[in-house]
PDB file of C-alpha atoms in Angstrom:
ATOM      1  CA  UNK A   1     385.530 -67.207 112.069  1.00 37.00           C
ATOM      2  CA  UNK A   2     385.562 -65.748 115.848  1.00 43.00           C
ATOM      3  CA  UNK A   3     383.594 -62.484 116.457  1.00 45.00           C
ATOM      4  CA  UNK A   4     385.593 -59.301 116.226  1.00 48.00           C
ATOM      5  CA  UNK A   5     386.659 -57.901 119.562  1.00 61.00           C
ATOM      6  CA  UNK A   6     385.845 -54.414 120.087  1.00 63.00           C
ATOM      7  CA  UNK A   7     388.433 -51.873 121.546  1.00 75.00           C
ATOM      8  CA  UNK A   8     387.978 -51.460 125.221  1.00 82.00           C
ATOM      9  CA  UNK A   9     386.992 -47.977 124.903  1.00 81.00           C
ATOM     10  CA  UNK A  10     384.286 -48.843 122.272  1.00 81.00           C
ATOM     11  CA  UNK A  11     382.368 -51.412 124.955  1.00 83.00           C
ATOM     12  CA  UNK A  12     382.338 -48.629 127.179  1.00 85.00           C
ATOM     13  CA  UNK A  13     380.660 -46.374 124.822  1.00 83.00           C
ATOM     14  CA  UNK A  14     378.282 -49.280 123.860  1.00 84.00           C
ATOM     15  CA  UNK A  15     377.121 -49.294 127.279  1.00 86.00           C
ATOM     16  CA  UNK A  16     376.886 -45.484 127.365  1.00 86.00           C
ATOM     17  CA  UNK A  17     374.813 -45.321 124.395  1.00 83.00           C
ATOM     18  CA  UNK A  18     372.500 -48.077 125.827  1.00 85.00           C
ATOM     19  CA  UNK A  19     371.909 -46.402 128.945  1.00 86.00           C
ATOM     20  CA  UNK A  20     371.193 -43.062 127.121  1.00 84.00           C
ATOM     21  CA  UNK A  21     368.939 -44.487 124.575  1.00 82.00           C
ATOM     22  CA  UNK A  22     367.095 -46.806 127.117  1.00 83.00           C
ATOM     23  CA  UNK A  23     367.071 -43.942 129.689  1.00 83.00           C
ATOM     24  CA  UNK A  24     368.481 -46.357 132.789  1.00 86.00           C
ATOM     25  CA  UNK A  25     371.201 -48.592 133.464  1.00 88.00           C
ATOM     26  CA  UNK A  26     368.887 -51.617 133.999  1.00 88.00           C
ATOM     27  CA  UNK A  27     367.531 -50.783 130.632  1.00 85.00           C
ATOM     28  CA  UNK A  28     370.795 -50.908 128.978  1.00 85.00           C
ATOM     29  CA  UNK A  29     371.892 -53.900 130.996  1.00 86.00           C
ATOM     30  CA  UNK A  30     368.579 -55.762 129.786  1.00 86.00           C
ATOM     31  CA  UNK A  31     369.472 -54.558 125.941  1.00 83.00           C
ATOM     32  CA  UNK A  32     373.156 -55.638 126.281  1.00 83.00           C
ATOM     33  CA  UNK A  33     372.503 -58.902 127.995  1.00 85.00           C
ATOM     34  CA  UNK A  34     374.812 -58.127 130.785  1.00 87.00           C
ATOM     35  CA  UNK A  35     374.552 -57.586 134.444  1.00 89.00           C
ATOM     36  CA  UNK A  36     373.843 -54.052 135.603  1.00 89.00           C
ATOM     37  CA  UNK A  37     376.877 -53.754 137.588  1.00 90.00           C
ATOM     38  CA  UNK A  38     378.844 -54.084 134.366  1.00 89.00           C
ATOM     39  CA  UNK A  39     377.009 -51.334 132.486  1.00 88.00           C
ATOM     40  CA  UNK A  40     377.751 -49.110 135.676  1.00 89.00           C
ATOM     41  CA  UNK A  41     381.582 -50.230 135.445  1.00 89.00           C
ATOM     42  CA  UNK A  42     381.901 -49.256 131.695  1.00 90.00           C
ATOM     43  CA  UNK A  43     380.233 -45.980 132.161  1.00 87.00           C
ATOM     44  CA  UNK A  44     382.614 -44.923 135.284  1.00 89.00           C
ATOM     45  CA  UNK A  45     385.536 -46.211 133.088  1.00 88.00           C
ATOM     46  CA  UNK A  46     384.314 -43.971 130.311  1.00 85.00           C
ATOM     47  CA  UNK A  47     383.798 -40.967 132.657  1.00 84.00           C
ATOM     48  CA  UNK A  48     387.322 -41.532 134.316  1.00 86.00           C
ATOM     49  CA  UNK A  49     389.167 -41.794 130.840  1.00 85.00           C
ATOM     50  CA  UNK A  50     387.471 -39.093 129.066  1.00 81.00           C
ATOM     51  CA  UNK A  51     385.855 -36.627 131.535  1.00 78.00           C
ATOM     52  CA  UNK A  52     388.230 -36.519 134.496  1.00 80.00           C
ATOM     53  CA  UNK A  53     385.693 -38.297 136.486  1.00 82.00           C
ATOM     54  CA  UNK A  54     383.037 -35.953 135.818  1.00 85.00           C
ATOM     55  CA  UNK A  55     379.633 -37.456 135.113  1.00 86.00           C
ATOM     56  CA  UNK A  56     378.431 -38.101 131.500  1.00 86.00           C
ATOM     57  CA  UNK A  57     374.773 -39.040 132.989  1.00 86.00           C
ATOM     58  CA  UNK A  58     372.900 -37.668 135.534  1.00 84.00           C
ATOM     59  CA  UNK A  59     369.831 -38.857 137.319  1.00 78.00           C
ATOM     60  CA  UNK A  60     366.530 -36.689 136.597  1.00 70.00           C
ATOM     61  CA  UNK A  61     362.946 -36.827 137.745  1.00 66.00           C
ATOM     62  CA  UNK A  62     361.817 -40.155 138.242  1.00 61.00           C
ATOM     63  CA  UNK A  63     365.227 -41.561 138.306  1.00 66.00           C
ATOM     64  CA  UNK A  64     365.731 -41.598 134.745  1.00 76.00           C
ATOM     65  CA  UNK A  65     369.125 -40.793 133.228  1.00 82.00           C
ATOM     66  CA  UNK A  66     369.879 -37.510 131.392  1.00 80.00           C
ATOM     67  CA  UNK A  67     373.015 -36.667 129.743  1.00 82.00           C
ATOM     68  CA  UNK A  68     375.156 -33.843 131.235  1.00 82.00           C
ATOM     69  CA  UNK A  69     376.497 -31.109 129.240  1.00 78.00           C
ATOM     70  CA  UNK A  70     379.592 -33.027 128.662  1.00 81.00           C
ATOM     71  CA  UNK A  71     377.602 -36.411 128.047  1.00 81.00           C
ATOM     72  CA  UNK A  72     375.505 -34.568 125.389  1.00 78.00           C
ATOM     73  CA  UNK A  73     378.292 -33.564 123.493  1.00 75.00           C
ATOM     74  CA  UNK A  74     379.961 -36.925 123.513  1.00 79.00           C
ATOM     75  CA  UNK A  75     376.707 -38.690 122.752  1.00 78.00           C
ATOM     76  CA  UNK A  76     375.909 -36.484 119.730  1.00 72.00           C
ATOM     77  CA  UNK A  77     379.452 -36.724 118.014  1.00 69.00           C
ATOM     78  CA  UNK A  78     379.656 -40.598 118.284  1.00 70.00           C
ATOM     79  CA  UNK A  79     376.950 -41.077 115.828  1.00 65.00           C
ATOM     80  CA  UNK A  80     379.562 -42.016 113.270  1.00 64.00           C
ATOM     81  CA  UNK A  81     381.167 -45.121 112.351  1.00 61.00           C
ATOM     82  CA  UNK A  82     382.999 -46.903 114.885  1.00 59.00           C
ATOM     83  CA  UNK A  83     386.372 -47.278 113.485  1.00 52.00           C
ATOM     84  CA  UNK A  84     386.651 -43.473 113.538  1.00 58.00           C
ATOM     85  CA  UNK A  85     386.031 -43.145 117.286  1.00 62.00           C
ATOM     86  CA  UNK A  86     389.459 -43.717 118.945  1.00 65.00           C
ATOM     87  CA  UNK A  87     390.257 -42.477 122.411  1.00 66.00           C
ATOM     88  CA  UNK A  88     391.870 -39.042 121.083  1.00 67.00           C
ATOM     89  CA  UNK A  89     388.390 -38.117 119.488  1.00 66.00           C
ATOM     90  CA  UNK A  90     386.354 -39.393 122.061  1.00 69.00           C
ATOM     91  CA  UNK A  91     388.327 -37.023 124.767  1.00 68.00           C
ATOM     92  CA  UNK A  92     387.850 -34.113 122.294  1.00 67.00           C
ATOM     93  CA  UNK A  93     384.355 -34.824 122.403  1.00 66.00           C
ATOM     94  CA  UNK A  94     383.903 -35.023 126.097  1.00 65.00           C
ATOM     95  CA  UNK A  95     386.285 -32.325 126.949  1.00 64.00           C
ATOM     96  CA  UNK A  96     384.713 -29.138 128.408  1.00 59.00           C
ATOM     97  CA  UNK A  97     386.775 -27.295 126.058  1.00 66.00           C
ATOM     98  CA  UNK A  98     384.734 -25.790 122.850  1.00 69.00           C
ATOM     99  CA  UNK A  99     385.960 -27.074 119.738  1.00 82.00           C
ATOM    100  CA  UNK A 100     384.804 -27.141 115.913  1.00 87.00           C
ATOM    101  CA  UNK A 101     385.633 -29.627 113.125  1.00 88.00           C
ATOM    102  CA  UNK A 102     385.849 -27.795 109.881  1.00 93.00           C
ATOM    103  CA  UNK A 103     385.816 -28.750 106.400  1.00 94.00           C
ATOM    104  CA  UNK A 104     386.816 -26.522 103.520  1.00 93.00           C
ATOM    105  CA  UNK A 105     387.010 -26.820  99.905  1.00 89.00           C
ATOM    106  CA  UNK A 106     390.567 -26.394  98.829  1.00 87.00           C
ATOM    107  CA  UNK A 107     390.048 -23.101  96.636  1.00 85.00           C
ATOM    108  CA  UNK A 108     387.785 -21.520  99.491  1.00 87.00           C
ATOM    109  CA  UNK A 109     390.188 -22.250 102.157  1.00 88.00           C
ATOM    110  CA  UNK A 110     392.441 -19.864 100.359  1.00 85.00           C
ATOM    111  CA  UNK A 111     389.755 -17.236 100.668  1.00 86.00           C
ATOM    112  CA  UNK A 112     387.894 -17.681 103.731  1.00 90.00           C
ATOM    113  CA  UNK A 113     390.069 -19.504 106.211  1.00 92.00           C
ATOM    114  CA  UNK A 114     392.134 -16.665 107.605  1.00 91.00           C
ATOM    115  CA  UNK A 115     388.828 -14.854 108.688  1.00 91.00           C
ATOM    116  CA  UNK A 116     387.168 -18.186 110.085  1.00 92.00           C
ATOM    117  CA  UNK A 117     390.610 -18.674 112.162  1.00 93.00           C
ATOM    118  CA  UNK A 118     390.539 -15.422 113.484  1.00 93.00           C
ATOM    119  CA  UNK A 119     386.778 -15.415 114.710  1.00 92.00           C
ATOM    120  CA  UNK A 120     387.534 -18.948 116.377  1.00 92.00           C
ATOM    121  CA  UNK A 121     390.750 -18.213 118.075  1.00 93.00           C
ATOM    122  CA  UNK A 122     389.128 -14.673 119.386  1.00 93.00           C
ATOM    123  CA  UNK A 123     386.426 -17.178 121.077  1.00 91.00           C
ATOM    124  CA  UNK A 124     388.894 -19.372 122.280  1.00 90.00           C
ATOM    125  CA  UNK A 125     387.544 -22.415 120.515  1.00 88.00           C
ATOM    126  CA  UNK A 126     389.825 -25.107 119.318  1.00 87.00           C
ATOM    127  CA  UNK A 127     389.843 -25.346 115.597  1.00 90.00           C
ATOM    128  CA  UNK A 128     390.627 -28.576 113.569  1.00 88.00           C
ATOM    129  CA  UNK A 129     390.614 -28.012 109.782  1.00 92.00           C
ATOM    130  CA  UNK A 130     390.477 -30.550 107.073  1.00 90.00           C
ATOM    131  CA  UNK A 131     390.149 -29.934 103.229  1.00 89.00           C
ATOM    132  CA  UNK A 132     388.342 -32.147 100.598  1.00 87.00           C
ATOM    133  CA  UNK A 133     386.258 -32.366  97.406  1.00 85.00           C
ATOM    134  CA  UNK A 134     382.581 -32.006  97.368  1.00 86.00           C
ATOM    135  CA  UNK A 135     381.928 -35.693  97.662  1.00 85.00           C
ATOM    136  CA  UNK A 136     384.273 -36.090 100.484  1.00 86.00           C
ATOM    137  CA  UNK A 137     383.124 -33.157 102.432  1.00 90.00           C
ATOM    138  CA  UNK A 138     379.504 -34.258 102.157  1.00 88.00           C
ATOM    139  CA  UNK A 139     380.140 -37.893 103.145  1.00 84.00           C
ATOM    140  CA  UNK A 140     382.144 -36.422 106.370  1.00 84.00           C
ATOM    141  CA  UNK A 141     379.223 -34.282 107.272  1.00 87.00           C
ATOM    142  CA  UNK A 142     376.741 -37.357 106.798  1.00 82.00           C
ATOM    143  CA  UNK A 143     378.576 -39.278 109.280  1.00 77.00           C
ATOM    144  CA  UNK A 144     379.441 -36.336 111.624  1.00 79.00           C
ATOM    145  CA  UNK A 145     382.817 -36.237 110.969  1.00 80.00           C
ATOM    146  CA  UNK A 146     382.813 -32.444 110.672  1.00 87.00           C
ATOM    147  CA  UNK A 147     380.379 -30.080 112.432  1.00 88.00           C
ATOM    148  CA  UNK A 148     380.709 -27.483 109.651  1.00 92.00           C
ATOM    149  CA  UNK A 149     381.873 -27.422 105.952  1.00 94.00           C
ATOM    150  CA  UNK A 150     382.117 -24.636 103.363  1.00 94.00           C
ATOM    151  CA  UNK A 151     381.879 -25.662  99.548  1.00 92.00           C
ATOM    152  CA  UNK A 152     380.718 -24.595  96.169  1.00 90.00           C
ATOM    153  CA  UNK A 153     377.934 -26.166  94.505  1.00 87.00           C
ATOM    154  CA  UNK A 154     376.545 -28.127  92.508  1.00 83.00           C
ATOM    155  CA  UNK A 155     376.550 -30.828  95.229  1.00 83.00           C
ATOM    156  CA  UNK A 156     375.728 -34.498  95.131  1.00 78.00           C
ATOM    157  CA  UNK A 157     372.600 -36.044  96.485  1.00 76.00           C
ATOM    158  CA  UNK A 158     372.771 -36.033 100.099  1.00 81.00           C
ATOM    159  CA  UNK A 159     370.812 -37.133 103.308  1.00 82.00           C
ATOM    160  CA  UNK A 160     371.183 -36.183 106.797  1.00 84.00           C
ATOM    161  CA  UNK A 161     372.931 -32.675 105.757  1.00 89.00           C
ATOM    162  CA  UNK A 162     371.518 -29.525 105.946  1.00 89.00           C
ATOM    163  CA  UNK A 163     373.073 -26.876 102.985  1.00 90.00           C
ATOM    164  CA  UNK A 164     372.641 -23.188 103.497  1.00 90.00           C
ATOM    165  CA  UNK A 165     373.614 -20.682 100.609  1.00 91.00           C
ATOM    166  CA  UNK A 166     375.889 -18.164 101.694  1.00 90.00           C
ATOM    167  CA  UNK A 167     376.598 -16.362  98.513  1.00 89.00           C
ATOM    168  CA  UNK A 168     375.682 -16.501  94.304  1.00 90.00           C
ATOM    169  CA  UNK A 169     378.492 -15.962  92.074  1.00 91.00           C
ATOM    170  CA  UNK A 170     378.249 -15.066  88.630  1.00 93.00           C
ATOM    171  CA  UNK A 171     380.843 -15.990  85.978  1.00 95.00           C
ATOM    172  CA  UNK A 172     383.698 -13.742  84.736  1.00 96.00           C
ATOM    173  CA  UNK A 173     386.222 -13.943  81.991  1.00 97.00           C
ATOM    174  CA  UNK A 174     389.840 -14.031  83.359  1.00 97.00           C
ATOM    175  CA  UNK A 175     392.877 -13.445  81.171  1.00 97.00           C
ATOM    176  CA  UNK A 176     396.699 -13.547  82.045  1.00 96.00           C
ATOM    177  CA  UNK A 177     399.048 -10.533  81.381  1.00 95.00           C
ATOM    178  CA  UNK A 178     399.898 -10.231  77.843  1.00 94.00           C
ATOM    179  CA  UNK A 179     397.356 -12.350  76.306  1.00 95.00           C
ATOM    180  CA  UNK A 180     395.575 -11.197  73.273  1.00 93.00           C
ATOM    181  CA  UNK A 181     392.173 -11.024  74.938  1.00 93.00           C
ATOM    182  CA  UNK A 182     393.791  -8.446  77.383  1.00 92.00           C
ATOM    183  CA  UNK A 183     395.277  -6.211  74.541  1.00 91.00           C
ATOM    184  CA  UNK A 184     392.155  -6.416  72.435  1.00 91.00           C
ATOM    185  CA  UNK A 185     389.365  -5.618  74.711  1.00 93.00           C
ATOM    186  CA  UNK A 186     390.972  -3.772  77.727  1.00 87.00           C
ATOM    187  CA  UNK A 187     388.523  -1.186  77.331  1.00 90.00           C
ATOM    188  CA  UNK A 188     385.524  -3.291  77.157  1.00 94.00           C
ATOM    189  CA  UNK A 189     383.089  -3.780  80.485  1.00 94.00           C
ATOM    190  CA  UNK A 190     381.676  -7.068  79.691  1.00 96.00           C
ATOM    191  CA  UNK A 191     382.709  -9.937  77.511  1.00 96.00           C
ATOM    192  CA  UNK A 192     380.289 -12.836  75.625  1.00 96.00           C
ATOM    193  CA  UNK A 193     381.560 -15.998  74.854  1.00 96.00           C
ATOM    194  CA  UNK A 194     381.801 -15.395  71.374  1.00 96.00           C
ATOM    195  CA  UNK A 195     384.619 -12.840  72.090  1.00 96.00           C
ATOM    196  CA  UNK A 196     386.620 -15.838  73.031  1.00 97.00           C
ATOM    197  CA  UNK A 197     387.067 -17.531  69.828  1.00 96.00           C
ATOM    198  CA  UNK A 198     390.291 -18.932  68.949  1.00 96.00           C
ATOM    199  CA  UNK A 199     391.733 -17.874  72.298  1.00 96.00           C
ATOM    200  CA  UNK A 200     394.159 -19.850  74.145  1.00 97.00           C
ATOM    201  CA  UNK A 201     392.048 -21.419  77.217  1.00 97.00           C
ATOM    202  CA  UNK A 202     392.627 -22.723  80.670  1.00 96.00           C
ATOM    203  CA  UNK A 203     389.368 -25.277  81.291  1.00 94.00           C
ATOM    204  CA  UNK A 204     388.539 -27.267  84.296  1.00 90.00           C
ATOM    205  CA  UNK A 205     389.074 -30.949  84.591  1.00 82.00           C
ATOM    206  CA  UNK A 206     386.892 -32.958  82.525  1.00 71.00           C
ATOM    207  CA  UNK A 207     384.788 -34.363  85.772  1.00 69.00           C
ATOM    208  CA  UNK A 208     384.556 -30.777  86.941  1.00 76.00           C
ATOM    209  CA  UNK A 209     381.036 -29.480  86.546  1.00 78.00           C
ATOM    210  CA  UNK A 210     382.648 -26.232  85.660  1.00 81.00           C
ATOM    211  CA  UNK A 211     384.266 -27.793  82.555  1.00 80.00           C
ATOM    212  CA  UNK A 212     381.186 -29.230  81.454  1.00 85.00           C
ATOM    213  CA  UNK A 213     379.445 -25.882  81.688  1.00 88.00           C
ATOM    214  CA  UNK A 214     382.134 -24.232  79.644  1.00 91.00           C
ATOM    215  CA  UNK A 215     381.825 -27.020  77.024  1.00 90.00           C
ATOM    216  CA  UNK A 216     378.027 -26.465  76.746  1.00 91.00           C
ATOM    217  CA  UNK A 217     378.659 -22.844  76.378  1.00 93.00           C
ATOM    218  CA  UNK A 218     380.852 -23.053  73.397  1.00 94.00           C
ATOM    219  CA  UNK A 219     379.056 -25.690  71.714  1.00 93.00           C
ATOM    220  CA  UNK A 220     375.628 -23.491  72.001  1.00 93.00           C
ATOM    221  CA  UNK A 221     377.522 -20.309  70.568  1.00 94.00           C
ATOM    222  CA  UNK A 222     379.623 -22.612  68.046  1.00 95.00           C
ATOM    223  CA  UNK A 223     382.774 -21.210  69.599  1.00 95.00           C
ATOM    224  CA  UNK A 224     386.119 -22.947  69.249  1.00 96.00           C
ATOM    225  CA  UNK A 225     388.969 -22.116  71.635  1.00 96.00           C
ATOM    226  CA  UNK A 226     392.525 -23.613  71.846  1.00 96.00           C
ATOM    227  CA  UNK A 227     392.616 -25.537  75.189  1.00 95.00           C
ATOM    228  CA  UNK A 228     396.331 -25.117  76.565  1.00 96.00           C
ATOM    229  CA  UNK A 229     395.408 -26.601  80.228  1.00 95.00           C
ATOM    230  CA  UNK A 230     393.042 -27.917  82.465  1.00 92.00           C
ATOM    231  CA  UNK A 231     393.155 -27.112  86.378  1.00 90.00           C
ATOM    232  CA  UNK A 232     391.050 -28.316  89.546  1.00 82.00           C
ATOM    233  CA  UNK A 233     390.987 -25.224  91.381  1.00 80.00           C
ATOM    234  CA  UNK A 234     391.984 -21.739  91.599  1.00 82.00           C
ATOM    235  CA  UNK A 235     394.633 -22.420  93.391  1.00 80.00           C
ATOM    236  CA  UNK A 236     396.478 -23.635  89.988  1.00 88.00           C
ATOM    237  CA  UNK A 237     394.494 -21.152  87.580  1.00 93.00           C
ATOM    238  CA  UNK A 238     396.184 -17.988  88.051  1.00 94.00           C
ATOM    239  CA  UNK A 239     399.778 -19.129  87.679  1.00 95.00           C
ATOM    240  CA  UNK A 240     398.415 -21.085  84.380  1.00 96.00           C
ATOM    241  CA  UNK A 241     396.760 -18.048  82.886  1.00 97.00           C
ATOM    242  CA  UNK A 242     400.349 -16.321  83.496  1.00 97.00           C
ATOM    243  CA  UNK A 243     402.386 -18.908  81.733  1.00 97.00           C
ATOM    244  CA  UNK A 244     400.092 -19.464  78.628  1.00 97.00           C
ATOM    245  CA  UNK A 245     398.950 -15.812  78.241  1.00 97.00           C
ATOM    246  CA  UNK A 246     395.396 -17.479  78.184  1.00 97.00           C
ATOM    247  CA  UNK A 247     391.959 -16.800  79.246  1.00 97.00           C
ATOM    248  CA  UNK A 248     389.448 -18.944  81.258  1.00 96.00           C
ATOM    249  CA  UNK A 249     385.826 -18.746  82.374  1.00 95.00           C
ATOM    250  CA  UNK A 250     385.470 -18.942  86.233  1.00 92.00           C
ATOM    251  CA  UNK A 251     383.281 -18.254  89.260  1.00 91.00           C
ATOM    252  CA  UNK A 252     383.795 -14.554  90.359  1.00 91.00           C
ATOM    253  CA  UNK A 253     385.181 -14.714  93.706  1.00 87.00           C
ATOM    254  CA  UNK A 254     385.692 -11.023  94.047  1.00 84.00           C
ATOM    255  CA  UNK A 255     383.241 -11.108  96.863  1.00 82.00           C
ATOM    256  CA  UNK A 256     385.561 -13.443  98.720  1.00 83.00           C
ATOM    257  CA  UNK A 257     388.688 -11.746  97.832  1.00 82.00           C
ATOM    258  CA  UNK A 258     390.131  -9.502  94.850  1.00 84.00           C
ATOM    259  CA  UNK A 259     391.666 -11.192  92.096  1.00 89.00           C
ATOM    260  CA  UNK A 260     395.670 -10.599  91.314  1.00 92.00           C
ATOM    261  CA  UNK A 261     396.141  -7.267  89.901  1.00 93.00           C
ATOM    262  CA  UNK A 262     397.899  -8.444  86.835  1.00 95.00           C
ATOM    263  CA  UNK A 263     395.021 -10.270  85.774  1.00 96.00           C
ATOM    264  CA  UNK A 264     392.276  -8.899  83.571  1.00 96.00           C
ATOM    265  CA  UNK A 265     388.626  -9.621  84.534  1.00 96.00           C
ATOM    266  CA  UNK A 266     385.519  -8.964  82.829  1.00 96.00           C
ATOM    267  CA  UNK A 267     381.821  -9.946  83.635  1.00 95.00           C
ATOM    268  CA  UNK A 268     380.473 -12.835  81.372  1.00 96.00           C
ATOM    269  CA  UNK A 269     377.551 -11.517  79.446  1.00 95.00           C
ATOM    270  CA  UNK A 270     375.196 -14.579  79.017  1.00 93.00           C
ATOM    271  CA  UNK A 271     371.396 -14.815  77.578  1.00 92.00           C
ATOM    272  CA  UNK A 272     370.816 -16.958  80.675  1.00 90.00           C
ATOM    273  CA  UNK A 273     373.218 -16.171  83.366  1.00 90.00           C
ATOM    274  CA  UNK A 274     374.675 -19.131  84.984  1.00 90.00           C
ATOM    275  CA  UNK A 275     375.618 -18.986  89.156  1.00 91.00           C
ATOM    276  CA  UNK A 276     377.604 -21.092  91.423  1.00 90.00           C
ATOM    277  CA  UNK A 277     376.641 -20.985  95.061  1.00 91.00           C
ATOM    278  CA  UNK A 278     379.055 -21.006  98.189  1.00 92.00           C
ATOM    279  CA  UNK A 279     377.147 -22.866 100.680  1.00 93.00           C
ATOM    280  CA  UNK A 280     377.789 -24.327 104.381  1.00 92.00           C
ATOM    281  CA  UNK A 281     377.068 -28.003 105.062  1.00 93.00           C
ATOM    282  CA  UNK A 282     376.189 -29.137 108.543  1.00 90.00           C
ATOM    283  CA  UNK A 283     374.662 -32.458 109.945  1.00 88.00           C
ATOM    284  CA  UNK A 284     370.794 -32.020 109.969  1.00 84.00           C
ATOM    285  CA  UNK A 285     368.496 -32.145 113.037  1.00 74.00           C
ATOM    286  CA  UNK A 286     369.399 -28.799 114.763  1.00 64.00           C
ATOM    287  CA  UNK A 287     370.934 -25.548 114.391  1.00 63.00           C
ATOM    288  CA  UNK A 288     374.445 -26.965 114.942  1.00 66.00           C
ATOM    289  CA  UNK A 289     377.038 -26.027 117.877  1.00 77.00           C
ATOM    290  CA  UNK A 290     377.529 -22.575 119.211  1.00 83.00           C
ATOM    291  CA  UNK A 291     381.258 -22.793 117.535  1.00 86.00           C
ATOM    292  CA  UNK A 292     379.465 -23.492 113.998  1.00 88.00           C
ATOM    293  CA  UNK A 293     376.956 -20.348 114.611  1.00 89.00           C
ATOM    294  CA  UNK A 294     379.728 -18.365 115.323  1.00 90.00           C
ATOM    295  CA  UNK A 295     381.592 -19.141 112.246  1.00 90.00           C
ATOM    296  CA  UNK A 296     378.449 -18.732 110.098  1.00 90.00           C
ATOM    297  CA  UNK A 297     377.700 -15.247 111.803  1.00 90.00           C
ATOM    298  CA  UNK A 298     381.130 -14.274 110.979  1.00 90.00           C
ATOM    299  CA  UNK A 299     381.038 -15.442 107.328  1.00 90.00           C
ATOM    300  CA  UNK A 300     377.681 -13.725 106.734  1.00 89.00           C
ATOM    301  CA  UNK A 301     378.923 -10.279 107.880  1.00 89.00           C
ATOM    302  CA  UNK A 302     382.392 -10.358 106.085  1.00 87.00           C
ATOM    303  CA  UNK A 303     380.776 -11.323 102.746  1.00 84.00           C
ATOM    304  CA  UNK A 304     377.714  -8.593 103.465  1.00 82.00           C
ATOM    305  CA  UNK A 305     380.175  -6.083 103.977  1.00 81.00           C
ATOM    306  CA  UNK A 306     382.348  -6.949 100.917  1.00 76.00           C
ATOM    307  CA  UNK A 307     379.215  -6.835  98.861  1.00 74.00           C
ATOM    308  CA  UNK A 308     378.426  -3.418  99.921  1.00 73.00           C
ATOM    309  CA  UNK A 309     381.773  -2.478  99.021  1.00 68.00           C
ATOM    310  CA  UNK A 310     381.710  -3.802  95.431  1.00 64.00           C
ATOM    311  CA  UNK A 311     378.092  -2.439  94.767  1.00 60.00           C
TER     312      UNK A 311
END
C-alpha cells in the first residue's frame, strides 16, 4: 500500500511545527529530511494562505525563531488530530480576530448561553458553539477542539483537562401541576425521599448517574415509586412532569434560572446531602485564552449575583 499523502496545507503545517520545535529552519529541514528551501517555501505558503502574508515566525536573539502573536495562536490550536485541521479551521486559528470555541451541556445551554453570548458579543469576539454530553465535551477539550466547556459532574477520568468548579447544586423534588404531591404537600418547606412513596415518577436514563443516584435513594429508604417516564435532560423534564402529573428528583438549577412557575419545588431533605457541580473544562497547561477568561469572569459574576438574591 502506498504511503498516505497529506493534504498540501498539512505538509506546510508540518514544516511550520518542526521549525517552531527546533527553533530554526535548518533544524526543521534536518528533522524532516528535506532541503532548507523546502521548509522556507512551506512556511511562506502557510503565511500567504492563512495570515494574509503576515509572519508566523520571527527571528529573535541569536537568530532563533520565535512565534509571532498569530503564529502562537496557530501553533497552540494545532495540537489536535490532523484530520480535524481543515483550511477553514487553520484560517480561524491564524486570524487576528479573537475567537472562542465553546462546548456546552445541552441543559446548561438553556440556562447559560444567553449571558455568555452577550459577554462575548460585547467584546467583539467570534463565538463558535457546540453541544455534547460529558464524554464528548471532555474528549474535545483533551484534543483541543474546544477552548472552554461547561458541564455537570460527575466527569469521566481525564488527562490534559483542567476542571474548575463554579457552583454546587443540591437536589430538589419537582412536581407537575395537578399532581398528588403538589396538592398534598403544598405547605411543606422540604420533602424527604419517603414522601414520594407510590408517586408517579420521572427518572433519568439508566446510564445517567442521576438515575443511579435516585435508585440508591429509594433502595436505602425502602421506597417504591411508579416510574412513568425517563429523560436525559431538563430540556424534556418539565413537559413530562406536566403530562404525567408526576414528580422527579433533580439538581436545583434555581441558581442558574428560575424553574417554571407552574411547577412545585421543595428542597430534598437527606441524611447525607448530595450535590452536583457545574464545572468549566479547558485544556491544561495555562490559564486559557483571554476570551475564555472573559467568559469565566462573566459566569462567576452572574452566579454570585444570583446566589445573593436567593439567599
